[in-house]
Each structure stands twice: as C-alpha cells, then as structure tokens.
Amino acid sequence: MELFSGHPRGPERHPPAGGPRARRASLLDPRTAAGQVFLLQVLIVVLLVVAAVVAMVLQTASDALQRGRRESIIAAQSFASAPGVAEALRSPDPTAVLQPRAEQARKRAGVDFVIAMNTEGIRYTYPYPREIGKKFVGTIGPALQGRTVVEQAGGPPLPAGRGTDVQAVVPVTDSHGKVVGLVSAGITVRNVTGLWLPELPIILGSGVAALALAVTGTTLVSRRLRRQTHGLSPVELAELYRHHDAVLHAVREGVLITDADGRLLLANDEAVRLLGLPADARGRPAAELGLPEPIMRLLSSPDAVTDEVRLAGDRLLAVNKRPTYPEADLDGSVVTLRDTTELAAVSGRADVARERLQLLYEAGVGIGTMLDVERTAQELADVAAPQFADLVTVDLLEAVLRGWEPTAEGWRHLRRTAIGGEQRMLPVYPLGEVITFSHRTPQMRSLQERRVVLEEDLRQADGWRGQDPERARKALECGLRSLVAVPLRARNVPLGVANFYRTADSPAFEPEDLTFAEELAARAAVAIDNARRFTREHAMAVTLQRSLLPRRQPEQDALEVAWRYMPAEAGVGGDWFDVIPLPGARVAVVMGDVVGHGVHAAATMGRLRTAVHNFSTLDLPVDEVLGNLDDLVVRMDNEEDPGDAAEGHEGEGVTGATCLYAVYDPVTEVCTMARAGHPEPVVVRPDGTVTCPGVPASAPLGLGGYPFETVELSLPEGSQLVLYTDGLVEDRTHDIDVGMERLRRALGGSGGRTPEETCQAVIDSLKPAHTSDDIALLAARTRRFPRSDVAMWDVPQDPAVVPSVRARCRDTLLQWGLEEAAFATELIVSELVTNAIRYGSPPVGVRLLHGRCLICEVSDGSGTSPRMRRAATTDEGGRGLFLVAQFAQRWGTRYTTRGKVIWTEQFLHDGASAAAGLAPVDFLLEQFDDPGL
C-alpha cells in the first residue's frame, strides 16, 4: 500500500508545566540543544577568564620584576653615594654607624633590605641584627670591579618574608675611586607578584557579565525553539515522525486528512483499502477520487461526527470526524474509518471467549472450597449450570466416594452425586442413586475411551436411549436435546463422569464446546481427587486414633465417667484420654495432647498412652509418671530421622506433648494430680460450685529435666472432675481466658448432672462451628467407698499373732457374706502377714476392701519387694507367694512414703472367690508346709 501525506502541522505540544526552576533545569539539561549551547558558552567564558588571568599575572610579574630591578638599583646607589658611607666602612665599628642609616634608607625607598658589606661580602647591616656579620648571598665579583650587579637570589629571612628576592649590588668608592665596600638593596619576589591582585576583580567581573549575557541569550534562543517545536527536542521530533508513519501503517482504522479546499493531504493504508483510493490520490480534490456518496457528504459537511455508521459499498463503516486545528480556525478535517462488518464477528468471538474465561475463573474459585467429594461434585454442577449447560449431573464411582482407589471392575456402577441447573425436575436419575451404565452409553464410552463424547442430538443417540428407554422418552418430551459426557480423571485415575445437557431452548453443543468442557472437568477432577485422597487419609487417621483411644469404660468403683472426642475437620490430632483402674480401688484419669496433626501425631499419642498404662501398672507416684513420660518424649525426639524433614515427611519437627495425670482414692476421697503444660482441670462441687483446684503448671513433656509439682485435693462424693484439651477453650477468634470463662458458665449449676449430661452441656455450649483442633473432654463424678466395706487393723511384729489375724479376717468375710472366699483369703493374708513380720519392718498393717472384687493389702515399713520363685521339694520355704499367686487373680507391690504395700485382688462371682476351684486343695496344702501357720 502507498501512503499519501502532505505537510500538515503536527499536534500542538505545550511546554512542560512548571515554574522558573523547571525552566532552568531544562536549560541546563545537556540533552537539549539549548543546554549544549549554554555549556559551550560557559566553557568559552571560563577559558577566556583563565587566559586573561594568566596573561595579567605574567605581564604584571614581568613589569613588577623590571620595576623591582630599577628600585633596587636606585636604592642601592643612593645609599652607596650617601655622604659618610665610605668613611663609615673604614671606621672601627661600621655596623654601629651604618645600621640605623640603612634601616632609614630601606623604609624611605620601600625596599625589603639595604645591606652594607665589606669587599669580602661580610654584612655590616641587615633588617635582622642576628644576620649581621654573615656572608652575603649573591654575586659580588662584578661589583668589586666597579660594575652594578642585578640578580635574583635567595637569602636569609627578610621582613617581607622568606623567598627569592630581586637584588642589586653596587660598589662604594672613596675619593680616589677605590672600592672600599659594597651596598645591596632588594625586593622579594612575593611582594612583586602581589602587584597584580587589584586587577583580578575586574577580570572576574567581566567573566560574570559574559556568563550573564550567555544565559540571557541561551534563554531567549531556548524559548524561541520551544515555541517553534512545541516543547519537543530534536530526538523527540525525529521519533514523532517515525512513530507517525509507523502508526499510520499499522492501525486497523482508516485515516483521511483534508485541507480547507477539500484536497486530500493524507490517507493511510487502511483508508486506501476501505475506500479503494487510486495511487495518485495525494493532493487531488476529494470530489475527483470517486468516493462513495455517504463519505463525500461527510467530507463536505462542516459538522463534527461521532461513531456514525455509513455504507461504503458492501461495508458498514463507523465514522468519526473532527476539525484539524480548531484553535487556529482552519477548515481542515480529520476522518477516521472503522470496518464494523469484521468487528462484529470478532466482537462476538471475543464475548464468547470472555464468558468462557470468566466461567473458568469462577470454576477455579468455586470448585474445591472444601475437601469433601460430594460437595466438590456439587460445586462443579453449580458452576457449569446454567452458564454452560442447562442441566449438569456428576456420577462418581463408589470407591471414590469412600476415598478408595477405584478399579476397572467397578466402573459400571456409578452413583449420582450432584445435579445442577434450573432443569432439575427433568426425569433423570435422582441424587444418590447407583446407576449401572451399559457399554453403549456415552458415559461408559467416555470413561473407557478416556475422551469427551458429544451427542449433538439425543433423539439419534441409540446408546443413551437404550440405557433406560422410558426415562429417556420422558426426558426428550421435556426438551432434553444435547449431551457432552466428559470423563473425570486425575493422575490418570478415573473418578467418574460429568454430563452436560442442553435443552431445545438452547443451541446444541458444537465441537468448539468440547475443549471448554474438558478443561472444566479437568479442574474439577483435580479437586475431587484431592478430596478423595483427603477422605481416605482422614478416615485412616481417625480409625487409627479411635483404635488407640478407650473403646469402653473399665470396671471400677471409684468414678462414674463419661467422655467426648471430636477430631478436627482438617485432620486428626494427638488428643487422648484414659481411665486406668489401680490397685486399692483407686483410679487414674489421664488427659493429653500431642503437638501436630495427622497419622504421626496419632501414632505418638498411642505410644504415650501405652507408656502411661505401663507406668500405672508399676503404681508409680503421679510426678514420677510424668517424669518418665518426659524422658520418653525426649527419646522420641532424639529418634526422629533428620532426613525426614528434608524429604517433607510428616514426622518433621519436634515431638512435644502435654499431659494431666490424676489418681483418685475412693477410700480417702483424695485426688492427687499434676500437669505438664496441660490446661488446668475444673472441679464441680456437689453444690454446683465451679472452681479450679490450682494445680501448678509444669513444663510440657519433651523439655527434659524439669520437676513436676503435685497437689492433693479432697473431693467429696458427688464432685465432678472435668478434664479437657485446649481445642475446647482456645480458638482463633478468642484467647484461652474467654474460653475458660465460657467453660465455667457451661458447668455452673451442674452439681446434680450425670457425667454424660455434663459432657453434652459443655459440647453444646463450646463446640465451634468449624473445629480446627481436636477436642477431648472427660467428666468423672467421684464415689465414696462405703466404710462398711473397709476393714483395717495393725499387726504387732510377732509371728504368733498370725492365727489371730487369720481369725479376724475370717470374721470380717463372714460379715460381708463371703464365706466361700474365706479359706483362700485367710491363706493369702496369713502368707503376706508372715512375710511382712519376718522380712519387713514395722509398722505392719492389714486392709480388706469389698467392692467389685475382694482386695487384700498388707503394708510394712520396708522398701524391699518380695519375688515369687518355685521351691524345690527339699526347700523348707519359698512357697508362700506361689500360693498367693494361685488363689489371687492379680497381685503386686506398690511403694509408699512409709514403705510398701503387697496387694492382691480376688474376683467375686455371687459372693464366691473365682480362684476357689483353680487348684486342688490337697495339692496346695501339701505345698503349704510352714509349721508356723
């Protein structure tokens, strides 16, 4: 294409805004022509000033030197010719005569020194007396011959300062013409060169005036250039014309510029194409170019036009017209032409693309908001309908809904998981129904062939109609017409099928819609697969954790217990609790929390719970149990593989935990407890009073080396001890103090509630809408062991009292109605008491407890624990603990602050001991050969 252009004036550019500071900055800018001229002028003026100063210095120095020579000669000759100088030189003390006269002469002549000396150059006078008598510095040979010597030489310090001086040496002659001495006068060079300094301000002033003239001239030239170029630099002007030509060639909009006479000054390539202009159109009147009539009327009209559509041949052109220079009152005009016939098609495609992009954005934001498979499938249906399809159904494999990895064997059975769109009343399979698709259906073909299947007209889709002919007939009668079945796949794993339907009121699906449907399904498939995998992992973690938590309450007489456990929505954590029966009818309650979430936290929790059971079996004090747990957590930390963190394993980080351990004795109604970083328990008294027992807060488990403080609390019968984890009272919206206050209000007045009712009331009041952390809650109501079922007495340190102990034991069991258990119990008590008397230390005591089982306890002050062994037939003893183990279901030793307690438990069934028939009585009696019993 050829570009026709005249020489129109460019658009007016106003100078940049700003005050004098901005203009000065522009003037000094070396990138502008004015700035470059100004810098050149400044350089010239500076060079001229420097040259003038140098020339003046040199000339002044030369003139001053000549003047100094003359003055030095005159001063020296005047002093040498003065009367009496020759006689003074021959006097005995020339210095006394000549020194005052020389100083007067120096001051009158304005020289720096006047020196009188003998013919050998020894000074008789000098401005500084200490220099008198020293050798004169200079040439005196020619003066001794009667000539005058003028030279530059350095010498001793002078009044004018140290430095080189201009000095003259003349002879002093007597009346016979004989040289009897010499006189030298001089001026220092520094004083001479200082004569030019008064001239310097004149030179500098001239330089400043020249610079002012240069600035003024440059400013005037710059302003003129700005007016002529509208504020554009030469580089900008060149770029303007290059851009002008490039834009005119590149734009998809025609441009025509005409002058006041209607001649064509400019037409770009697009205008030539749209109007079919000839090659010689430049400079010709527009009327001679054969333009369409609507365009000619537009060019001849003086009115401005905005976005009017004119017909030019077979094209519809959107036209705009403006005056070329409205401020200058010129009649030229600019016309722009845009082809709307092509723009309409392009705009339609752009609108569709924009809608599709918006829908994909909504899919990215709205699909996968929750890690729930069914919720994610419904989000896909809601996003796609009705913007892309009138009806959307999502069918997922059964394994996907359960979080399993799907297999090819289960492909035919899909469950209708989601339905979206305004046409939900169409006769399609309802939500939740399991559908068995045949191999000919679009859904199964899509799933097996791993591709999108398009059915443009369902009336011709035999496979779809053959799946359920009656249902298909009703759907077609309701207007269902078109279907796109897209497989839902992620990580090359099939998940299900998404079905997009359109009715007869909407255009049928086209091949262009398949790519978009596939993209939409791909995004949803990733979210569904993430939800499936989360469902699987969450179910595994919950199963693991629930398997590690107590499944049922153990049988015990001390507490009535109820609990609640709720895992976090994002994954299980390490919260745990336990109720552990202890010897002596006591019960231990435990509540703990492991740092972190997931399988690792649940596994750690299981290890800690097992450890607590083991430590409780040893019947260790409360603080020792926590100390052993602390050591265990430290060892677990040290066992962590450092490479796990680098590989991103779940085990990364430090394993920490909190724990609260409490032991309640129903006989004494005393609860001993300690806590390691765990929230403080809450006690509800029988009258409904809610208090915190003030258990000292010790360091969490895993820090190592810190002691754990214990507290003993009296809990009357009917009191409730409430243990919990921080997930109950802490939340992102409030701190723990607010949660504790809410917990106290929820427990207020609950003295008459059962533990089950207490747990439910607390959960109803404090459970958050979305649990971000596990919640564990345990409520235990205390019971008092009946005093009538407790028998205890002291035993003297004398083996002879063993029969009386057995008799008293038998009488107590008869009172409790345990006649059948009397024999075994007497045997156990007699053996334990005999061992305590023989091998223990006083005091020795016996205690019998009648509850779910019969408990026998024998205490003494020794810390030595007995052990069971099998005695040989020739041994006289060693069979006592063997007999105890045969008649008791459980036995053991626990240590107290005053010694130890040997305890046994006998299970009771209808008042009889369960151990009565375990061993033949005659055999046991044969083993029981201690004559002292």
Short mmCIF file of C-alpha atoms in Angstrom, two decimals, residues 667 789-796 801-802 804-810 812-813 816 825-826 828-837 843-849 854-861 894 898 900-904:
data_model
loop_
_atom_site.label_atom_id
_atom_site.label_comp_id
_atom_site.label_asym_id
_atom_site.label_seq_id
_atom_site.Cartn_x
_atom_site.Cartn_y
_atom_site.Cartn_z
CA VAL A 667 -11.40 -44.68 100.38
CA ASP A 789 -16.82 -52.45 103.17
CA VAL A 790 -13.44 -51.40 104.54
CA ALA A 791 -11.65 -53.30 107.30
CA MET A 792 -8.18 -52.41 108.50
CA TRP A 793 -6.07 -53.09 111.57
CA ASP A 794 -2.48 -53.02 112.76
CA VAL A 795 -0.46 -56.19 113.33
CA PRO A 796 2.24 -56.49 116.00
CA VAL A 801 -0.30 -63.21 116.05
CA VAL A 802 -0.74 -64.65 112.56
CA SER A 804 -5.44 -64.19 115.26
CA VAL A 805 -5.06 -62.17 112.01
CA ARG A 806 -6.49 -65.09 110.07
CA ALA A 807 -9.39 -65.37 112.51
CA ARG A 808 -10.17 -61.67 112.29
CA CYS A 809 -10.02 -61.88 108.51
CA ARG A 810 -12.46 -64.83 108.59
CA THR A 812 -14.80 -59.91 108.52
CA LEU A 813 -15.56 -62.01 105.44
CA TRP A 816 -19.65 -59.42 104.27
CA THR A 825 -8.39 -65.09 101.71
CA GLU A 826 -7.15 -66.47 105.05
CA ILE A 828 -3.37 -65.12 101.33
CA VAL A 829 -3.48 -62.85 104.38
CA SER A 830 -1.54 -65.28 106.58
CA GLU A 831 1.21 -65.66 103.96
CA LEU A 832 1.55 -61.92 103.35
CA VAL A 833 1.49 -61.07 107.06
CA THR A 834 4.09 -63.78 107.82
CA ASN A 835 6.42 -62.37 105.12
CA ALA A 836 5.92 -58.82 106.45
CA ILE A 837 6.75 -59.87 110.01
CA PRO A 843 4.55 -50.97 111.31
CA VAL A 844 2.63 -53.84 109.71
CA GLY A 845 -0.99 -53.32 108.74
CA VAL A 846 -3.81 -55.21 107.01
CA ARG A 847 -6.63 -53.71 104.96
CA LEU A 848 -9.55 -55.52 103.28
CA LEU A 849 -11.75 -53.82 100.66
CA LEU A 854 -12.00 -58.54 97.19
CA ILE A 855 -8.79 -56.63 97.83
CA CYS A 856 -6.28 -57.65 100.46
CA GLU A 857 -3.46 -55.26 101.34
CA VAL A 858 -0.60 -55.90 103.77
CA SER A 859 1.72 -52.96 104.41
CA ASP A 860 5.02 -52.67 106.25
CA GLY A 861 7.83 -50.13 106.58
CA ARG A 894 3.31 -50.56 95.42
CA ARG A 898 6.35 -45.13 104.64
CA LYS A 900 5.43 -50.73 100.66
CA VAL A 901 2.07 -52.45 100.26
CA ILE A 902 1.61 -56.00 98.96
CA TRP A 903 -1.86 -56.28 97.43
CA THR A 904 -4.00 -59.00 95.92
#
